[in-house]
Amino acid sequence: MSELCPPFAPFFGFAGVASAMVFSTVGAAYGTSKAGIGITGLGTFKPELLMKSLIPVVMSGIIAVYGLVVSVLIAGGLSPQIEYSLYAGFIHLAAGLSCGFTGLAAGYAIGIVGDACVRAYVYESRIFVTMVLILIFAEVLGLYGLIVALILNTRTSGLDGVCSL
Amino acid sequence: MSIQAASARIAEHTVIGGVLAKLALFSLMLALGPISTFYGVKWYITEDTNLAAIGAIVVANLILVAYILVAINEDKEDQRQLQQAKEKLETRKTQ
């Protein structure tokens, strides 16, 4: 094993896989639960508005899907047969962390905004468009992390033969 | 039909009329769609994983947009029925 490809390099790669899934799921869980509190409150007054008020929950699910896709993407590039440099390990760690923590932030925002907006939607129906707009902006935060993760992951493709340098 | 009956129908419709089926369908689509798109693009269209990931994300967002449209249309349908019931009551009053 050379200096550039130590045996502990895959640790960072797998840490990236795990952190992408774990942190974005924590964000999605917070978003689902916080919005769910408001939705059950709304459901006791106006059950006909339930389908529209479930939009924050669907958006939290999409944050978790972002984490899932990045995890699968990074894990696909890890294998015991290929030469895995420490540089590639750090790239994968950065990709996983960027997707994970932005997913956490996005899920947090979706939860709080979803809760407040569905509570207000009981009284004023024009809040719906505002709610969807704010939720889209909150979700795009997770999308930015995913874009950075994708761009980082492409940097591992040109690293063949680095272990024998 | 009367306003009370229309409102009761709307509330009933939330529980029975296939709303639960719609929600279950969307949950299933959100769970299976993106990951099957990822592997489908990877195995059958191109080996490039980034394109596969972008395809999966596009599919996930399309499912979200479809859900929002379905929710808005369902509400519009309910509002239209309620409006019809109100109008019938008005015409009956003026007669």
CSV table of C-alpha atoms in Angstrom, one decimal:
chain,number,residue,atom,x,y,z
A,1,MET,CA,0.0,0.0,0.0
A,2,SER,CA,1.4,3.3,-1.0
A,3,GLU,CA,1.2,6.6,0.9
A,4,LEU,CA,-1.6,7.8,-1.3
A,5,CYS,CA,-3.7,4.7,-1.0
A,6,PRO,CA,-3.6,3.7,2.7
A,7,PRO,CA,-5.8,0.7,3.9
A,8,PHE,CA,-8.0,3.0,5.9
A,9,ALA,CA,-9.1,5.0,2.9
A,10,PRO,CA,-12.4,3.2,2.4
A,11,PHE,CA,-13.4,4.3,5.9
A,12,PHE,CA,-14.0,7.8,4.6
A,13,GLY,CA,-15.9,6.6,1.6
A,14,PHE,CA,-18.3,4.6,3.7
A,15,ALA,CA,-18.6,7.4,6.2
A,16,GLY,CA,-19.8,9.5,3.2
A,17,VAL,CA,-22.3,6.9,2.2
A,18,ALA,CA,-23.7,6.7,5.8
A,19,SER,CA,-23.8,10.4,6.5
A,20,ALA,CA,-25.7,11.2,3.3
A,21,MET,CA,-28.4,8.7,4.2
A,22,VAL,CA,-28.5,9.3,8.0
A,23,PHE,CA,-28.5,13.1,8.1
A,24,SER,CA,-31.0,13.7,5.3
A,25,THR,CA,-33.3,11.1,6.9
A,26,VAL,CA,-33.0,13.0,10.2
A,27,GLY,CA,-34.1,16.2,8.4
A,28,ALA,CA,-36.9,14.4,6.6
A,29,ALA,CA,-38.1,12.8,9.9
A,30,TYR,CA,-38.2,16.2,11.6
A,31,GLY,CA,-40.0,17.7,8.7
A,32,THR,CA,-42.6,14.9,8.5
A,33,SER,CA,-43.3,14.9,12.3
A,34,LYS,CA,-43.5,18.7,12.7
A,35,ALA,CA,-45.7,19.2,9.7
A,36,GLY,CA,-47.7,16.2,10.8
A,37,ILE,CA,-48.6,17.9,14.1
A,38,GLY,CA,-50.1,20.8,12.2
A,39,ILE,CA,-51.9,18.5,9.8
A,40,THR,CA,-53.6,16.5,12.5
A,41,GLY,CA,-54.7,19.8,14.1
A,42,LEU,CA,-56.1,20.9,10.7
A,43,GLY,CA,-57.8,17.5,10.3
A,44,THR,CA,-59.9,17.9,13.3
A,45,PHE,CA,-61.5,21.1,11.9
A,46,LYS,CA,-61.5,20.6,8.1
A,47,PRO,CA,-60.9,17.0,6.9
A,48,GLU,CA,-61.5,18.1,3.3
A,49,LEU,CA,-58.3,20.1,3.2
A,50,LEU,CA,-56.2,17.1,4.1
A,51,MET,CA,-54.9,16.2,0.7
A,52,LYS,CA,-53.6,19.7,0.0
A,53,SER,CA,-52.1,20.0,3.5
A,54,LEU,CA,-50.0,16.8,3.1
A,55,ILE,CA,-47.7,18.6,0.7
A,56,PRO,CA,-45.0,19.3,3.4
A,57,VAL,CA,-44.9,15.6,4.1
A,58,VAL,CA,-44.4,14.6,0.5
A,59,MET,CA,-41.6,17.2,0.3
A,60,SER,CA,-39.9,15.8,3.3
A,61,GLY,CA,-40.0,12.4,1.6
A,62,ILE,CA,-38.2,13.9,-1.3
A,63,ILE,CA,-35.4,15.2,0.9
A,64,ALA,CA,-34.9,11.6,2.1
A,65,VAL,CA,-34.9,10.5,-1.6
A,66,TYR,CA,-32.0,12.9,-2.2
A,67,GLY,CA,-30.0,11.3,0.5
A,68,LEU,CA,-30.8,7.8,-0.8
A,69,VAL,CA,-29.7,8.7,-4.3
A,70,VAL,CA,-26.4,10.2,-3.2
A,71,SER,CA,-25.8,7.1,-0.9
A,72,VAL,CA,-26.4,4.7,-3.8
A,73,LEU,CA,-24.3,6.8,-6.1
A,74,ILE,CA,-21.3,6.9,-3.8
A,75,ALA,CA,-21.6,3.2,-2.8
A,76,GLY,CA,-21.5,2.3,-6.4
A,77,GLY,CA,-18.0,3.7,-6.7
A,78,LEU,CA,-16.6,1.7,-3.8
A,79,SER,CA,-15.2,-1.8,-4.3
A,80,PRO,CA,-12.4,-3.9,-2.8
A,81,GLN,CA,-11.0,-4.6,-6.3
A,82,ILE,CA,-10.3,-1.0,-7.4
A,83,GLU,CA,-7.4,1.1,-6.1
A,84,TYR,CA,-9.0,3.5,-3.6
A,85,SER,CA,-6.9,6.5,-2.8
A,86,LEU,CA,-7.3,8.7,0.3
A,87,TYR,CA,-8.2,11.6,-2.1
A,88,ALA,CA,-11.2,9.6,-3.4
A,89,GLY,CA,-12.1,8.8,0.2
A,90,PHE,CA,-12.2,12.4,1.1
A,91,ILE,CA,-14.2,13.3,-2.0
A,92,HIS,CA,-16.8,10.7,-1.1
A,93,LEU,CA,-16.9,12.0,2.5
A,94,ALA,CA,-17.4,15.6,1.3
A,95,ALA,CA,-20.1,14.5,-1.1
A,96,GLY,CA,-22.0,12.6,1.6
A,97,LEU,CA,-21.7,15.3,4.2
A,98,SER,CA,-22.8,18.1,1.9
A,99,CYS,CA,-25.9,16.2,0.9
A,100,GLY,CA,-26.6,15.0,4.4
A,101,PHE,CA,-26.4,18.3,6.2
A,102,THR,CA,-28.2,20.3,3.6
A,103,GLY,CA,-30.9,17.7,3.7
A,104,LEU,CA,-31.0,18.2,7.5
A,105,ALA,CA,-31.4,21.9,7.0
A,106,ALA,CA,-34.1,21.6,4.3
A,107,GLY,CA,-36.1,19.1,6.4
A,108,TYR,CA,-35.9,21.4,9.4
A,109,ALA,CA,-37.2,24.3,7.4
A,110,ILE,CA,-40.0,22.2,5.7
A,111,GLY,CA,-41.2,21.0,9.1
A,112,ILE,CA,-41.5,24.4,10.7
A,113,VAL,CA,-42.9,26.1,7.7
A,114,GLY,CA,-45.3,23.3,7.0
A,115,ASP,CA,-46.6,23.3,10.6
A,116,ALA,CA,-47.3,27.0,10.7
A,117,CYS,CA,-48.7,27.2,7.2
A,118,VAL,CA,-51.2,24.3,7.5
A,119,ARG,CA,-52.4,25.8,10.7
A,120,ALA,CA,-53.0,29.1,9.0
A,121,TYR,CA,-54.6,27.3,6.0
A,122,VAL,CA,-57.6,26.4,8.2
A,123,TYR,CA,-58.6,30.1,8.4
A,124,GLU,CA,-57.3,31.6,5.1
A,125,SER,CA,-57.3,29.5,1.9
A,126,ARG,CA,-55.0,31.9,0.0
A,127,ILE,CA,-52.1,30.8,2.2
A,128,PHE,CA,-51.9,27.7,0.0
A,129,VAL,CA,-49.8,29.3,-2.8
A,130,THR,CA,-47.5,31.0,-0.3
A,131,MET,CA,-47.0,27.7,1.5
A,132,VAL,CA,-46.1,25.9,-1.7
A,133,LEU,CA,-43.6,28.7,-2.6
A,134,ILE,CA,-41.9,28.7,0.7
A,135,LEU,CA,-41.7,24.9,0.8
A,136,ILE,CA,-40.2,24.9,-2.7
A,137,PHE,CA,-37.5,27.3,-1.6
A,138,ALA,CA,-36.8,25.2,1.5
A,139,GLU,CA,-36.5,22.0,-0.6
A,140,VAL,CA,-34.1,23.6,-3.1
A,141,LEU,CA,-31.6,23.9,-0.2
A,142,GLY,CA,-31.4,20.1,-0.2
A,143,LEU,CA,-31.1,20.1,-4.0
A,144,TYR,CA,-28.1,22.4,-3.8
A,145,GLY,CA,-26.3,19.9,-1.5
A,146,LEU,CA,-27.2,17.1,-4.0
A,147,ILE,CA,-25.8,19.1,-6.9
A,148,VAL,CA,-22.5,19.7,-5.0
A,149,ALA,CA,-22.4,15.9,-4.1
A,150,LEU,CA,-22.8,15.0,-7.8
A,151,ILE,CA,-20.1,17.4,-8.9
A,152,LEU,CA,-17.7,16.2,-6.3
A,153,ASN,CA,-18.4,12.6,-7.2
A,154,THR,CA,-17.4,13.2,-10.8
A,155,ARG,CA,-13.9,14.1,-9.6
A,156,THR,CA,-13.2,10.5,-8.6
A,157,SER,CA,-13.3,9.3,-12.2
A,158,GLY,CA,-9.9,10.5,-13.3
A,159,LEU,CA,-7.9,8.9,-10.5
A,160,ASP,CA,-6.7,5.6,-12.1
A,161,GLY,CA,-3.1,4.7,-11.4
A,162,VAL,CA,-2.7,7.2,-8.5
A,163,CYS,CA,-1.7,4.5,-6.1
A,164,SER,CA,1.5,3.6,-8.0
A,165,LEU,CA,2.7,7.2,-8.2
B,1,MET,CA,-78.6,18.8,-3.0
B,2,SER,CA,-78.6,21.0,0.1
B,3,ILE,CA,-75.5,22.7,1.4
B,4,GLN,CA,-75.3,20.4,4.4
B,5,ALA,CA,-75.5,17.4,2.3
B,6,ALA,CA,-72.8,18.8,0.0
B,7,SER,CA,-70.5,19.5,2.9
B,8,ALA,CA,-71.1,16.1,4.4
B,9,ARG,CA,-70.3,14.6,1.1
B,10,ILE,CA,-67.0,16.4,0.9
B,11,ALA,CA,-66.0,15.2,4.4
B,12,GLU,CA,-67.1,11.7,3.5
B,13,HIS,CA,-65.3,11.8,0.2
B,14,THR,CA,-62.1,12.6,2.1
B,15,VAL,CA,-62.4,9.3,4.0
B,16,ILE,CA,-63.9,7.0,1.4
B,17,GLY,CA,-63.7,8.3,-2.2
B,18,GLY,CA,-60.3,6.9,-3.1
B,19,VAL,CA,-58.3,9.6,-1.3
B,20,LEU,CA,-56.6,6.9,0.7
B,21,ALA,CA,-55.9,5.0,-2.5
B,22,LYS,CA,-54.4,8.1,-4.0
B,23,LEU,CA,-52.1,8.7,-1.1
B,24,ALA,CA,-51.0,5.1,-1.0
B,25,LEU,CA,-50.3,5.2,-4.7
B,26,PHE,CA,-48.2,8.4,-4.4
B,27,SER,CA,-46.2,6.9,-1.4
B,28,LEU,CA,-45.5,3.8,-3.5
B,29,MET,CA,-44.4,5.9,-6.5
B,30,LEU,CA,-42.1,8.0,-4.3
B,31,ALA,CA,-40.6,5.0,-2.7
B,32,LEU,CA,-40.0,3.0,-5.9
B,33,GLY,CA,-39.8,5.5,-8.7
B,34,PRO,CA,-36.5,7.3,-8.2
B,35,ILE,CA,-34.4,4.3,-7.3
B,36,SER,CA,-35.8,2.2,-10.2
B,37,THR,CA,-35.1,5.2,-12.5
B,38,PHE,CA,-31.5,5.3,-11.2
B,39,TYR,CA,-30.9,1.6,-11.9
B,40,GLY,CA,-32.9,1.6,-15.1
B,41,VAL,CA,-30.8,4.4,-16.6
B,42,LYS,CA,-27.6,2.8,-15.3
B,43,TRP,CA,-28.3,-0.6,-16.7
B,44,TYR,CA,-30.2,0.1,-19.9
B,45,ILE,CA,-29.4,3.5,-21.2
B,46,THR,CA,-25.9,4.7,-20.1
B,47,GLU,CA,-23.2,3.6,-17.6
B,48,ASP,CA,-22.7,7.2,-16.4
B,49,THR,CA,-23.9,7.3,-12.8
B,50,ASN,CA,-24.3,11.1,-12.7
B,51,LEU,CA,-27.0,11.0,-15.5
B,52,ALA,CA,-28.7,8.2,-13.6
B,53,ALA,CA,-28.8,10.3,-10.4
B,54,ILE,CA,-30.1,13.3,-12.3
B,55,GLY,CA,-32.8,11.1,-13.8
B,56,ALA,CA,-33.8,9.8,-10.4
B,57,ILE,CA,-34.1,13.4,-9.0
B,58,VAL,CA,-36.1,14.6,-12.0
B,59,VAL,CA,-38.5,11.7,-11.5
B,60,ALA,CA,-38.9,12.5,-7.7
B,61,ASN,CA,-39.7,16.1,-8.5
B,62,LEU,CA,-42.1,15.1,-11.2
B,63,ILE,CA,-44.0,12.9,-8.6
B,64,LEU,CA,-44.1,15.9,-6.3
B,65,VAL,CA,-45.5,18.2,-9.0
B,66,ALA,CA,-48.1,15.5,-9.9
B,67,TYR,CA,-49.2,15.3,-6.3
B,68,ILE,CA,-49.6,19.1,-6.0
B,69,LEU,CA,-51.7,19.1,-9.2
B,70,VAL,CA,-53.9,16.2,-8.1
B,71,ALA,CA,-54.5,17.9,-4.7
B,72,ILE,CA,-55.4,21.2,-6.3
B,73,ASN,CA,-57.8,19.5,-8.8
B,74,GLU,CA,-59.5,17.5,-6.1
B,75,ASP,CA,-60.1,20.7,-4.1
B,76,LYS,CA,-61.4,22.5,-7.2
B,77,GLU,CA,-63.9,19.6,-7.8
B,78,ASP,CA,-65.2,19.8,-4.2
B,79,GLN,CA,-65.5,23.6,-4.4
B,80,ARG,CA,-67.4,23.3,-7.6
B,81,GLN,CA,-69.9,20.9,-6.1
B,82,LEU,CA,-70.3,23.1,-3.1
B,83,GLN,CA,-70.9,26.1,-5.4
B,84,GLN,CA,-73.6,24.2,-7.3
B,85,ALA,CA,-75.4,23.4,-4.1
B,86,LYS,CA,-75.3,27.0,-3.0
B,87,GLU,CA,-76.6,28.2,-6.3
B,88,LYS,CA,-79.5,25.7,-6.2
B,89,LEU,CA,-80.4,27.0,-2.7
B,90,GLU,CA,-80.3,30.6,-4.0
B,91,THR,CA,-82.6,29.9,-6.9
B,92,ARG,CA,-85.0,28.0,-4.6
B,93,LYS,CA,-85.1,31.0,-2.3
B,94,THR,CA,-85.9,33.6,-5.0
B,95,GLN,CA,-88.7,31.4,-6.4
